[in-house]
Amino acid sequence: MNKVMSNKWIIALYVLPALLLIAVLIFIPLILTGYYGLMDWNGIATMEFIGLENYINAIQDAKFWESALHSFLLALFSTLSLLVYLAISLILASKIKGSDLLRKIYLIPMLLSSVAIAQLWIKVFNPSNGMLNSILMALGVDNPPAWLAEPSIVLYAIFIPILWQYAGFYILIYYAALKNIPEPLVEAARIDGATPLQIAYKIKLPLIMSVFKVTIVLAIVGSLKYFDLIYVMTGGGPNGASEVMASYMYKLAFSSNEFGYGSAIGFLLLIITLIVTVIVRKATATKEEIQY
Amino acid sequence: MGRIGYIILYFCLGLVALFQIFPIIWLFLFSLKDNKEIFSGSPFALPAEFRWENYVKVWEGGIGLYFWNSIWITGIAIILTVLLASMATFVITRMHWKLSKLVLGLFMIGLMIPIHSAIIPLFSMFLNVELIDNPWSIVITYTAYNLPITMMILLGFYYTLPREIEEAAIIDGCSIHRMFFRIILPMTMPVMSTTVIINMIYNWNEFVFVNTFISSDKYKTLTVGIQNFIGQYMTDWGAIGATLIISVVPILLAFLFFSNKVVEGISSSAIKG
Amino acid sequence: MLKRKAFAGVFVIFLSVLVMVGCSSDEEANSSSGGDKTIEFMHLWPEGSSAQHNKIVSDIIKDFESEHDGVTIDLEVLSNEQYKDKLKVLSTSNELPDVGMTWAAGFLEPYVDGEMFTPLDDLLEGDLNDSFVSGTAEAYEIDGSTYGLPLELNIATVFYNKAIFDQYGLEAPATYEELQQVVKTLNENDVAPIALGNKDRWTGSLWYMYLADRIGGAEVLTNAINRSGSFEDPALVEAADKVQELVDMDSFVKGFNGLSDEEAKSMFMNEQAAMYLIATWDLPNYTTNEDVPQEFRDSVGYFPFPTVEGEGDMNSFVGGPGVGLFVAEDSEVKEEAKEFASFFVQEWGEKSVTEAGVIPATKVDAGSLDLPDMYVDVLDDLNEATNITLFADVQMSADVAQVHLDMIQSLFGTEISPEDFAKEHEEALSAE
């Protein structure tokens, strides 16, 4: 048994194609990003080696840390919202009437491209004609805020479409995981007189724990490198109030002609993400996980 | 749970559903309106006159050209990604070898790279092997960049597969290939469908790679095509709405198909189990 | 048996991809080694967003190809943002197209420093001698050589809705004080006075630049940027103060810092705001564009930016050439590419004004063309212009421009005092 399951040729055959692809297309660019970070380069003229200067500057760059804070806030909100997605998935998977239709509806937003979602929410948030303010005014709110223009609100306003956009993604994963639980297990508990809440908490949750942990990592990594909607909807503005690490990096590399510095920021983004992921993996690790 | 409990539950679920679907309906309504209605009318109102010509206008702009490219590039990249990811995940989670943790770690790091720092190195690499302005550069890039997330999603499911199945298969004298293709893959059908949906959405909507690596019009995909249209009707919001709706329809249909597979697959594998 | 099938299955897929990749790249290699010459040309007017521009370019290419046997133009079209990003990526690998589009001054500079663009002085002394309006080609000049051939010339003016003005008995303001009065009256009647999409930031910069020009004269801002003056000049601080004065009296539409220029334009064009400061590239929307209701087009007028406290010259404008053509230094078909660029500029001149409503950077004989009144007025203004100050974010180098644009957003958001606004600029400029 063990001999078959540790056949080196088979392992190589199965894992190498994938490994080769990411080695060439992801790891080489990654190493090059770190390397460009050591250069004074505007992306046009010849580059000049300046050692760690860009990295040192980045660590002292208040704007970078402000954008990092925003990224971390996004990661926090995304992780917390996983609980909501999980609760919804538990309800949907428990065979209530109409759950099939509801599930499909919940998943619709994730089908849209970021361009479409941005156009949509720009109109929802429009201060004078937008859907949101129309509703608020109909409810009697006199002077609803200009969501994307107020520095104190804009960051939270823009989280809403991001969480909205990703709801379907996680519900889809949780739903598939919950449907994977063997029916007899749930049935047996029900016969023993367990309430739906007890079944969810004592049986279903432990069984999808490994999936849940993976989604925590996905949510955090995805949030820390998030770019799309923020760039289109606010461009990181007003004056950096909604800037995140990836949009800051993009602006430096592509708008300010500071490609070397932008690469250094990009590399730091990766390091930060890596550290956070390792911490989260360690914090959520349990004995059962080593079971295999 | 009592009757009142159910009413409250459905009320909440309905509210969430409304929140998820209403903007799409709104987008659809406004794709049929003209500027005046969009700007001065109530956003909830039905269009006074259904302006299907918004769609005709957009379609005649030549969007059809990009459809085929989107479909085949998306399709091939999905097959490659899901197959390679399943194989790698299988070996990492089920087989015994020293480096499995390390390799898994490498794939996880692949998840973390911000694409904007990758495009310039990638461009010069593709240039060196003459893959610039070649749709295959897009296919392999999509495959590579979706492999990590696809594997992460598969991972949780592979961990929960019962050991006994493999043992039984091997005792029966079944080879690993046969076990993988005949037993493991069918068993993971629900989660494979999930990853197919996710890959499909990512590839269909991807924009930065196509824009950077492709220069000929004949290889461009729908998202890049749409980008040109968003500018076109700078002041014609109805047409923008129509463009966006057109881009969603194909993926919506494919989604409904695979979404049923998530459930079907489960019931069939449950019977076997 | 099954084992082999599985093996084969996986490998066939993987190999076939590699083979297909290999084959198609061979094809590419063959097609480029033909005997004919190919000029790669990139522009930023997709058929989608700029139908007329796009058509003119296609016509010019057709004409050029038919006049020059054996030369083909290989075209790539991208929208504005994507064009800028792609140009950047191409330049990192030294793969610029033979002919492409560039912006003036600050945008151009790094490309010239990196020896990416070729000087075009011989064209300006030859075929194109004396064909540009003075001041336009100069914006593409660095260290005595010209690296770009300008295509357009724009000046910013305030467009206003005459119907709304008439309704409340208002006149086009000639002074800042009158402008304040107009704003006040409109606000009292619940009409949003000025459409401004300051998410894009250069839009707010136009307001600041004009106020600086009126208060401190035509040179003050330019001098601060080219370092012969200081950004902490009292006039530049006062201009910032005036911006906040306008903001405080609710001159601009609600939430302007979160709106794009396109959204602001929509508000103006849907008669939800009475005034809109934009450059003359928007003229077709108010004159010839059939997609815009005739009634609205008839109701739009424009006025030059008002004077402030009796100071300032209304014939001094903010504006400048928009995009221009460059020829790549490393082009393998440099002579043909230059010829194409020169041919393009000559054909563009007349076609662009009659077919696309663009005011070209080449001299046009306005009298001989049948143009809408508003064009004739703008061309007259251009003739009488005493000064055209180039858009600040174009004058500045890319990273200072980013500081300027961010500061503009803060200034309009009243998050920063006029003094600090000037100080931040001074610091960024002197760090150069």
Tab-separated table of C-alpha atoms in Angstrom, chain B residues 225-234, chain C residues 44-54 77-80:
chain	number	residue	atom	x	y	z
B	225	GLY	CA	-13.725	44.704	-26.773
B	226	ILE	CA	-16.095	46.006	-24.144
B	227	GLN	CA	-13.491	48.393	-22.836
B	228	ASN	CA	-13.564	50.124	-26.199
B	229	PHE	CA	-17.310	50.424	-25.995
B	230	ILE	CA	-17.516	51.884	-22.543
B	231	GLY	CA	-15.777	54.911	-23.940
B	232	GLN	CA	-17.948	55.000	-27.023
B	233	TYR	CA	-21.189	56.005	-25.425
B	234	MET	CA	-19.633	58.362	-22.981
C	44	LEU	CA	-5.817	55.585	-28.841
C	45	TRP	CA	-9.049	56.256	-30.684
C	46	PRO	CA	-11.015	53.010	-30.736
C	47	GLU	CA	-13.900	52.797	-33.154
C	48	GLY	CA	-15.958	52.513	-30.018
C	49	SER	CA	-15.119	55.650	-28.125
C	50	SER	CA	-14.105	57.963	-30.976
C	51	ALA	CA	-15.807	56.868	-34.153
C	52	GLN	CA	-14.921	59.920	-36.240
C	53	HIS	CA	-11.288	60.046	-35.148
C	54	ASN	CA	-10.981	56.353	-35.852
C	77	VAL	CA	-5.884	50.558	-31.260
C	78	LEU	CA	-6.365	50.877	-27.508
C	79	SER	CA	-8.447	53.140	-25.324
C	80	ASN	CA	-6.683	55.901	-23.427
